[in-house]
Tab-separated table of C-alpha atoms and ligand atoms in Angstrom:
chain	number	residue	atom	x	y	z
A	13	MET	CA	-0.092	0.122	0.130
A	14	ALA	CA	1.628	3.629	-1.427
A	15	GLU	CA	1.870	5.817	1.319
A	16	GLU	CA	-0.246	8.981	1.180
A	17	ILE	CA	0.777	12.383	1.971
A	18	ARG	CA	-1.933	14.982	2.771
A	19	ILE	CA	-1.062	18.387	0.719
A	20	GLY	CA	-2.640	21.790	1.453
A	21	ILE	CA	-2.677	24.613	-1.344
A	22	LEU	CA	-2.376	28.036	-0.090
A	23	GLY	CA	-3.454	30.650	-2.548
A	24	ALA	CA	-6.271	29.743	-4.891
A	25	GLY	CA	-5.115	31.494	-8.160
A	26	LYS	CA	-4.267	30.086	-11.632
A	27	ILE	CA	-1.358	27.814	-10.980
A	28	ALA	CA	-3.159	26.588	-7.952
A	29	ARG	CA	-6.187	25.230	-10.200
A	30	THR	CA	-3.609	23.609	-12.532
A	31	MET	CA	-1.929	22.096	-9.137
A	32	ALA	CA	-5.026	20.776	-8.014
A	33	ARG	CA	-5.871	19.019	-11.677
A	34	THR	CA	-2.193	17.550	-11.505
A	35	LEU	CA	-3.195	16.086	-7.741
A	36	GLN	CA	-6.375	14.510	-8.998
A	37	GLY	CA	-4.477	12.967	-12.105
A	38	MET	CA	-1.979	11.613	-9.683
A	39	ARG	CA	-4.339	9.946	-7.531
A	40	GLU	CA	-5.883	8.573	-10.792
A	41	ALA	CA	-2.493	7.291	-11.949
A	42	ALA	CA	-2.061	5.584	-8.421
A	43	ARG	CA	-5.488	3.962	-8.706
A	44	GLN	CA	-4.691	2.595	-12.518
A	45	GLY	CA	-1.260	1.398	-11.247
A	46	THR	CA	0.550	4.075	-13.635
A	47	ALA	CA	1.980	5.804	-11.041
A	48	PRO	CA	5.944	5.507	-10.470
A	49	GLU	CA	6.615	2.285	-8.311
A	50	GLY	CA	6.866	3.264	-4.879
A	51	ALA	CA	5.401	6.792	-5.385
A	52	CYS	CA	3.876	8.613	-2.199
A	53	VAL	CA	0.205	9.284	-3.651
A	54	PRO	CA	-1.303	12.872	-2.522
A	55	VAL	CA	-4.220	13.331	-0.806
A	56	LEU	CA	-6.395	16.648	-1.957
A	57	TRP	CA	-6.549	17.645	1.941
A	58	ALA	CA	-7.170	21.363	1.948
A	59	VAL	CA	-7.404	24.718	0.116
A	60	ALA	CA	-7.004	28.290	1.645
A	61	ALA	CA	-8.138	31.481	-0.050
A	62	ARG	CA	-7.941	34.926	1.559
A	63	ASP	CA	-11.868	34.451	0.891
A	64	LEU	CA	-14.152	31.543	2.286
A	65	GLY	CA	-16.480	31.612	-0.569
A	66	ARG	CA	-13.747	31.030	-3.257
A	67	ALA	CA	-11.813	28.486	-0.866
A	68	GLN	CA	-15.028	26.510	-0.427
A	69	ALA	CA	-15.640	27.002	-4.372
A	70	PHE	CA	-12.302	25.550	-5.189
A	71	GLN	CA	-12.812	22.600	-2.629
A	72	GLU	CA	-16.016	21.736	-4.476
A	73	GLU	CA	-14.722	21.764	-7.523
A	74	PHE	CA	-11.661	19.582	-6.895
A	75	GLY	CA	-12.806	17.647	-4.228
A	76	PHE	CA	-10.728	18.755	-1.336
A	77	ALA	CA	-11.639	17.703	2.174
A	78	ARG	CA	-11.254	21.169	4.107
A	79	ALA	CA	-11.598	25.001	2.861
A	80	TYR	CA	-10.341	27.689	4.903
A	81	GLY	CA	-10.862	31.503	4.420
A	82	SER	CA	-7.198	32.520	5.771
A	83	TYR	CA	-3.783	31.061	5.084
A	84	GLU	CA	-2.896	30.944	8.792
A	85	GLU	CA	-6.065	28.607	9.218
A	86	LEU	CA	-4.533	26.337	6.946
A	87	ALA	CA	-1.077	26.567	8.464
A	88	ARG	CA	-2.720	25.534	11.734
A	89	ASP	CA	-4.479	22.433	10.436
A	90	GLU	CA	-3.074	19.745	12.112
A	91	GLU	CA	-3.591	17.300	9.367
A	92	THR	CA	-2.068	19.019	6.472
A	93	GLN	CA	1.563	17.737	5.866
A	94	LEU	CA	2.722	19.319	2.663
A	95	VAL	CA	1.881	23.128	1.867
A	96	TYR	CA	1.862	23.934	-1.711
A	97	ILE	CA	2.385	27.472	-1.954
A	98	ALA	CA	0.731	29.352	-5.174
A	99	THR	CA	0.775	33.036	-4.318
A	100	PRO	CA	2.828	35.735	-6.015
A	101	HIS	CA	6.770	36.246	-5.663
A	102	SER	CA	6.301	38.795	-3.271
A	103	HIS	CA	4.166	36.808	-0.757
A	104	HIS	CA	6.450	33.521	-0.774
A	105	TYR	CA	8.605	34.616	2.077
A	106	ALA	CA	5.817	35.400	4.658
A	107	HIS	CA	3.750	32.532	3.509
A	108	MET	CA	6.423	29.745	3.776
A	109	LYS	CA	7.440	31.076	7.218
A	110	LEU	CA	3.968	31.191	8.300
A	111	CYS	CA	3.721	27.334	7.437
A	112	ILE	CA	7.044	26.225	8.649
A	113	ARG	CA	6.380	27.940	12.079
A	114	HIS	CA	3.394	25.876	12.175
A	115	GLY	CA	5.548	22.719	11.363
A	116	LYS	CA	4.580	22.235	7.630
A	117	HIS	CA	6.577	21.035	5.009
A	118	VAL	CA	6.700	23.578	1.708
A	119	LEU	CA	6.801	23.237	-2.041
A	120	CYS	CA	6.880	26.939	-2.925
A	121	GLU	CA	6.212	28.215	-6.807
A	122	LYS	CA	9.139	30.201	-8.337
A	123	ALA	CA	10.850	32.094	-8.131
A	124	PHE	CA	11.199	31.254	-4.522
A	125	THR	CA	11.203	34.103	-3.061
A	126	ALA	CA	11.596	37.981	-4.137
A	127	ASN	CA	15.413	37.909	-3.245
A	128	ALA	CA	18.189	35.944	-1.745
A	129	ALA	CA	17.979	37.573	1.787
A	130	GLN	CA	14.548	36.247	1.914
A	131	ALA	CA	15.497	32.684	0.674
A	132	ARG	CA	18.287	32.420	2.919
A	133	GLU	CA	16.262	33.104	5.894
A	134	VAL	CA	13.336	30.573	4.908
A	135	LEU	CA	15.530	27.738	4.381
A	136	GLU	CA	17.659	28.304	7.751
A	137	LEU	CA	14.360	28.191	9.442
A	138	ALA	CA	13.386	24.989	7.178
A	139	GLU	CA	16.486	23.268	7.949
A	140	GLY	CA	16.374	24.224	11.864
A	141	ALA	CA	12.734	22.879	12.140
A	142	GLY	CA	13.779	19.684	10.308
A	143	LEU	CA	11.263	20.592	7.770
A	144	LEU	CA	11.311	20.074	3.997
A	145	ALA	CA	11.429	23.357	2.018
A	146	THR	CA	11.637	23.185	-1.772
A	147	GLU	CA	11.479	25.078	-4.889
A	148	ALA	CA	8.399	24.131	-7.539
A	149	MET	CA	10.986	25.421	-10.450
A	150	TRP	CA	9.132	22.329	-12.532
A	151	THR	CA	11.844	22.084	-14.880
A	152	ARG	CA	14.058	20.881	-12.413
A	153	TYR	CA	12.125	17.982	-11.953
A	154	MET	CA	11.040	16.624	-15.176
A	155	PRO	CA	12.310	13.648	-17.154
A	156	ALA	CA	13.272	16.020	-19.828
A	157	ARG	CA	16.387	17.106	-17.706
A	158	ARG	CA	17.651	13.701	-17.219
A	159	MET	CA	17.244	13.132	-21.118
A	160	LEU	CA	19.177	16.609	-21.980
A	161	ASP	CA	21.799	15.442	-19.615
A	162	GLU	CA	22.202	11.764	-21.139
A	163	ILE	CA	22.130	13.650	-24.720
A	164	LEU	CA	25.090	16.068	-23.968
A	165	ALA	CA	27.121	13.368	-22.461
A	166	SER	CA	26.821	10.895	-25.262
A	167	GLY	CA	28.791	13.157	-27.366
A	168	ILE	CA	26.611	13.151	-30.222
A	169	ILE	CA	26.740	17.184	-30.817
A	170	GLY	CA	30.549	17.179	-29.587
A	171	ARG	CA	31.986	19.680	-27.245
A	172	PRO	CA	29.089	22.131	-26.862
A	173	PHE	CA	30.117	25.879	-27.089
A	174	CYS	CA	26.936	27.831	-27.231
A	175	LEU	CA	23.642	27.867	-26.001
A	176	THR	CA	20.486	30.065	-26.534
A	177	ALA	CA	17.199	29.876	-24.776
A	178	ASN	CA	14.195	32.215	-24.417
A	179	LEU	CA	10.794	32.345	-23.023
A	180	SER	CA	8.163	35.219	-23.409
A	181	TYR	CA	4.814	35.632	-23.221
A	182	ASP	CA	2.219	38.673	-23.682
A	183	ILE	CA	1.500	39.076	-20.040
A	184	ASP	CA	2.311	42.723	-19.323
A	185	GLU	CA	-1.285	43.463	-18.698
A	186	VAL	CA	-1.182	40.860	-15.789
A	187	GLU	CA	-1.198	42.537	-12.249
A	188	ARG	CA	0.945	40.215	-10.843
A	189	LEU	CA	3.754	40.965	-13.668
A	190	ALA	CA	3.050	44.734	-13.832
A	191	GLU	CA	3.356	45.753	-9.891
A	192	PRO	CA	6.508	46.028	-8.626
A	193	ALA	CA	5.039	45.841	-4.861
A	194	LEU	CA	4.052	42.274	-6.104
A	195	ALA	CA	7.628	41.693	-7.328
A	196	GLY	CA	6.512	42.307	-10.787
A	197	GLY	CA	8.737	42.128	-14.149
A	198	ALA	CA	9.930	39.439	-16.524
A	199	LEU	CA	13.086	38.058	-14.727
A	200	LEU	CA	11.260	36.412	-11.803
A	201	ASP	CA	8.556	34.972	-13.734
A	202	VAL	CA	9.636	34.020	-17.046
A	203	GLY	CA	13.555	35.262	-17.069
A	204	ILE	CA	14.287	32.579	-14.702
A	205	TYR	CA	13.187	29.934	-17.083
A	206	PRO	CA	16.239	30.365	-19.820
A	207	ILE	CA	18.459	31.225	-16.614
A	208	SER	CA	17.802	27.824	-15.043
A	209	PHE	CA	18.192	25.998	-18.826
A	210	ALA	CA	21.590	27.196	-18.631
A	211	LEU	CA	22.416	26.369	-15.237
A	212	MET	CA	21.200	22.680	-15.972
A	213	ALA	CA	22.948	22.407	-18.922
A	214	PHE	CA	26.116	24.226	-18.529
A	215	GLY	CA	26.392	24.651	-14.803
A	216	SER	CA	27.659	27.787	-12.929
A	217	ASP	CA	30.922	28.135	-13.254
A	218	ILE	CA	30.267	31.728	-15.071
A	219	ALA	CA	33.061	34.382	-15.143
A	220	ARG	CA	31.226	37.493	-16.592
A	221	ILE	CA	27.436	38.432	-17.020
A	222	VAL	CA	26.651	41.163	-19.489
A	223	SER	CA	23.099	42.088	-19.414
A	224	GLY	CA	20.593	44.488	-20.207
A	225	ALA	CA	16.949	45.334	-19.506
A	226	GLN	CA	14.346	47.539	-20.687
A	227	LEU	CA	12.295	48.907	-17.651
A	228	THR	CA	8.437	49.301	-17.296
A	229	ASP	CA	7.016	53.267	-16.284
A	230	LYS	CA	6.389	51.413	-12.654
A	231	GLY	CA	10.124	50.726	-12.856
A	232	VAL	CA	9.880	46.636	-13.316
A	233	ASP	CA	11.851	44.780	-15.997
A	234	GLY	CA	9.828	44.348	-19.334
A	235	GLN	CA	12.275	42.469	-21.263
A	236	ASP	CA	15.542	41.382	-20.533
A	237	SER	CA	18.901	39.997	-22.308
A	238	ILE	CA	21.494	38.196	-20.314
A	239	THR	CA	24.759	36.262	-21.459
A	240	PHE	CA	26.512	34.170	-19.216
A	241	GLN	CA	30.438	33.978	-20.386
A	242	TYR	CA	31.959	30.733	-18.917
A	243	ARG	CA	35.060	30.391	-17.442
A	244	ASP	CA	35.963	27.585	-20.059
A	245	GLY	CA	34.602	29.874	-22.984
A	246	ARG	CA	31.257	28.544	-23.350
A	247	GLN	CA	28.314	30.942	-24.002
A	248	ALA	CA	24.794	31.341	-22.933
A	249	LEU	CA	22.659	33.684	-24.492
A	250	LEU	CA	19.252	34.164	-22.667
A	251	TYR	CA	16.336	36.126	-23.681
A	252	SER	CA	12.897	36.815	-21.776
A	253	SER	CA	9.971	39.240	-22.225
A	254	MET	CA	6.541	39.968	-20.902
A	255	TYR	CA	5.291	41.546	-23.820
A	256	CYS	CA	5.147	38.755	-26.607
A	257	ARG	CA	5.162	34.991	-27.288
A	258	SER	CA	8.520	33.774	-28.213
A	259	ASP	CA	9.411	30.569	-29.848
A	260	ARG	CA	10.315	29.230	-26.444
A	261	GLN	CA	13.135	27.361	-27.991
A	262	GLY	CA	16.218	26.036	-26.255
A	263	THR	CA	19.491	25.476	-28.419
A	264	ILE	CA	22.708	23.973	-27.773
A	265	ALA	CA	25.562	24.050	-30.370
A	266	GLY	CA	28.549	21.873	-30.478
A	267	GLU	CA	31.345	20.859	-32.967
A	268	LYS	CA	29.517	17.877	-34.372
A	269	GLY	CA	25.702	19.356	-34.385
A	270	TYR	CA	23.454	21.099	-32.204
A	271	LEU	CA	20.204	20.152	-30.602
A	272	ILE	CA	16.835	22.062	-30.146
A	273	VAL	CA	14.663	21.489	-27.054
A	274	LYS	CA	11.156	22.419	-28.054
A	275	ASN	CA	9.566	24.698	-25.143
A	276	ILE	CA	11.990	25.304	-22.199
A	277	ASN	CA	9.030	25.889	-20.239
A	278	ASN	CA	7.417	22.468	-20.111
A	279	PRO	CA	9.996	20.346	-22.650
A	280	GLN	CA	8.037	18.233	-25.221
A	281	ARG	CA	10.983	17.097	-27.595
A	282	ILE	CA	14.495	17.145	-28.174
A	283	THR	CA	15.671	17.240	-31.434
A	284	VAL	CA	19.433	16.797	-32.741
A	285	TYR	CA	21.014	17.847	-36.189
A	286	ASP	CA	24.099	17.505	-37.657
A	287	THR	CA	26.352	20.521	-39.223
A	288	ASP	CA	24.586	19.824	-42.399
A	289	ASP	CA	21.122	20.173	-40.448
A	290	ARG	CA	20.054	16.742	-41.037
A	291	GLU	CA	17.752	15.492	-38.089
A	292	ILE	CA	19.938	12.503	-36.631
A	293	ALA	CA	17.791	11.992	-33.274
A	294	ARG	CA	14.441	13.003	-31.664
A	295	TYR	CA	13.627	12.140	-28.163
A	296	ASP	CA	9.859	12.796	-26.867
A	297	VAL	CA	9.173	13.146	-23.202
A	298	PRO	CA	7.020	10.360	-21.694
A	299	THR	CA	3.234	11.251	-21.400
A	300	GLN	CA	2.588	13.748	-18.510
A	301	ILE	CA	-0.489	14.609	-16.351
A	302	THR	CA	0.300	18.269	-16.677
A	303	GLY	CA	4.153	18.128	-15.810
A	304	TYR	CA	3.712	19.308	-12.214
A	305	GLU	CA	3.515	15.918	-10.915
A	306	TYR	CA	7.555	15.342	-10.950
A	307	GLU	CA	7.930	18.418	-8.382
A	308	VAL	CA	5.030	16.940	-6.225
A	309	TYR	CA	6.257	13.336	-6.417
A	310	ALA	CA	10.046	14.771	-5.085
A	311	ALA	CA	8.662	16.571	-2.439
A	312	MET	CA	6.378	13.732	-1.200
A	313	GLU	CA	9.154	11.471	-1.309
A	314	ALA	CA	11.571	13.985	0.734
A	315	VAL	CA	8.716	14.103	3.244
A	316	SER	CA	8.299	10.488	3.343
A	317	GLN	CA	11.966	10.198	3.717
A	318	GLY	CA	12.342	12.791	6.086
A	319	LYS	CA	14.879	14.705	3.883
A	320	LYS	CA	15.037	18.895	4.048
A	321	GLU	CA	15.708	19.361	0.147
A	322	CYS	CA	15.213	17.425	-3.065
A	323	PRO	CA	18.102	16.108	-4.819
A	324	GLN	CA	16.640	18.018	-8.012
A	325	MET	CA	16.913	21.429	-6.705
A	326	PRO	CA	19.039	21.273	-3.453
A	327	HIS	CA	19.122	24.687	-1.136
A	328	ALA	CA	22.421	25.772	-2.695
A	329	GLU	CA	21.061	25.971	-6.038
A	330	THR	CA	17.838	27.713	-4.951
A	331	LEU	CA	20.013	30.653	-3.276
A	332	GLN	CA	22.423	30.840	-6.367
A	333	VAL	CA	19.447	31.390	-8.556
A	334	MET	CA	18.176	34.188	-6.239
A	335	GLU	CA	21.706	35.724	-5.988
A	336	LEU	CA	22.070	35.760	-9.561
A	337	LEU	CA	18.449	37.263	-9.872
A	338	ASP	CA	19.539	39.959	-6.994
A	339	SER	CA	22.651	40.860	-9.206
A	340	LEU	CA	20.834	41.325	-12.248
A	341	ARG	CA	18.033	43.536	-10.817
A	342	ARG	CA	20.915	45.413	-9.229
A	343	GLU	CA	22.572	46.385	-12.385
A	344	TRP	CA	19.529	47.244	-13.865
A	345	GLY	CA	18.370	49.544	-10.873
A	346	VAL	CA	15.141	47.218	-10.074
A	347	VAL	CA	14.284	47.509	-6.481
A	348	TYR	CA	11.112	46.397	-5.011
A	349	PRO	CA	9.116	48.867	-2.698
A	350	PHE	CA	9.483	46.466	0.299
A	351	GLU	CA	13.166	46.523	-0.218
A	352	ARG	CA	13.416	50.155	0.244
A	353	SER	CA	14.579	50.857	3.602
B	428	LIG	N1	5.545	26.722	-12.510
B	428	LIG	C1	4.822	27.588	-13.555
B	428	LIG	O1	4.865	26.981	-14.546
B	428	LIG	C2	4.056	28.686	-13.277
B	428	LIG	C3	3.048	29.146	-13.903
B	428	LIG	C4	2.151	30.082	-13.274
B	428	LIG	C5	2.780	30.995	-12.323
B	428	LIG	N2	3.498	30.114	-11.471
B	428	LIG	C6	3.873	30.909	-10.030
B	428	LIG	O2	2.834	30.690	-9.201
B	428	LIG	C7	2.801	31.962	-8.602
B	428	LIG	C8	1.283	32.341	-8.580
B	428	LIG	O3	1.078	32.656	-10.159
B	428	LIG	P1	-0.609	32.463	-10.704
B	428	LIG	O4	-0.310	32.854	-12.127
B	428	LIG	O5	-1.202	31.545	-10.315
B	428	LIG	O6	-0.994	33.752	-9.827
B	428	LIG	P2	-2.374	34.230	-9.865
B	428	LIG	O7	-3.485	33.753	-10.501
B	428	LIG	O8	-2.660	35.819	-9.776
B	428	LIG	O9	-2.671	33.826	-8.125
B	428	LIG	C9	-1.749	34.285	-7.111
B	428	LIG	C10	-2.885	33.777	-5.721
B	428	LIG	O10	-2.222	34.204	-4.591
B	428	LIG	C11	-3.027	34.820	-3.854
B	428	LIG	N3	-2.784	36.181	-3.245
B	428	LIG	C12	-2.177	36.584	-1.851
B	428	LIG	N4	-2.231	37.717	-1.951
B	428	LIG	C13	-2.036	38.382	-3.002
B	428	LIG	C14	-1.928	39.529	-3.500
B	428	LIG	N5	-1.456	40.497	-2.731
B	428	LIG	N6	-2.125	39.973	-4.611
B	428	LIG	C15	-2.613	38.828	-5.485
B	428	LIG	N7	-2.706	37.695	-5.103
B	428	LIG	C16	-2.564	37.429	-3.974
B	428	LIG	C17	-4.372	34.972	-4.455
B	428	LIG	O11	-5.146	33.753	-3.716
B	428	LIG	P3	-6.358	33.871	-2.891
B	428	LIG	O12	-7.292	35.390	-3.248
B	428	LIG	O13	-7.102	32.665	-3.697
B	428	LIG	O14	-5.791	33.900	-1.765
B	428	LIG	C18	-4.504	34.656	-5.752
B	428	LIG	O15	-5.461	33.902	-6.219
B	428	LIG	C19	3.909	32.964	-8.860
B	428	LIG	O16	4.952	32.640	-8.045
B	428	LIG	C20	4.170	32.049	-10.156
B	428	LIG	O17	5.447	32.490	-10.614
B	428	LIG	C21	4.327	29.330	-12.028
């Protein structure tokens, strides 16, 4: 009999709905025997919104056992084990601290916090309490990550030299993106994906970063271009924007060929070409529920095994990303109102 983990969702917005569908799909997979062998099974236990009516509507729609009209009540629920934090970046810090102080493990949406100082404090708090705190940067947990590692290690494209990655959507009107008080801007929302893609494929031995951003009237970054110059000479060219939909591709070029990752936000396929542009290999990712199941399986496994971090997204890497985001914002002069002393 597989172990069950009772999940709470904090915040009943857009991604929370996708997560609820994911949890339903994971239970269905367990029933049908298609879940990964030995995997824990999530229980749709509780949902909290700032408004009880909205929480109850969410509860009814997705079949949660309990609904709360405040985040505090969810944090106090003695039976909830793992809380998925689905609020804007600006609030992750306070909401994770609330849950950890009440003894809850947390799986928190990206960007993990608004800045590195907040991340450090949350991680220290969780470590001190012996609880799991992990960043729901879904691409870190997906099978495509391992596939890409294996393709690069196989030597099929030879020694890699250059990486490009972009992620952009037309989302500048979304309040969460537009508002400095919600830690808006492209970087923490979409820019984090190309950055993560580069860190996963090329690592973090970066000698120099060259970047530029176009700021909005409200002072957050609307679109960003970032180049990582690696110590060994490799380069990663990264682009993100909140004004338009881009092709979302990631490419890596080496001496014997190149590969294209279709949609770095949720990789579907990796295609490899030789230096004459002939397709020489194609790898499709396994059928997924939504793609968010992998981070949930990893978090539940960590909870079950008493671990405080997931190997797919160790605390050190969450901190490294937050420090990188801080340094880019410093260069561009993007300061959130709650960071001003
Ligand atoms: N991994 C991914 O692929 C992915 C995709 C989309 C978003 N995300 C991340 O998920 C998080 C939420 O994004 P979303 O698109 O779901 O946002 P959203 O639809 O705006 O929902 C955010 C929720 O946060 C709660 N909230 C608490 N305080 C708030 C405040 N002051 N202003 C606005 N909302 C507040 C609200 O919940 P209640 O009113 O219901 O309590 C709201 O429904 C972000 O960190 C984002 O980066 C990740």
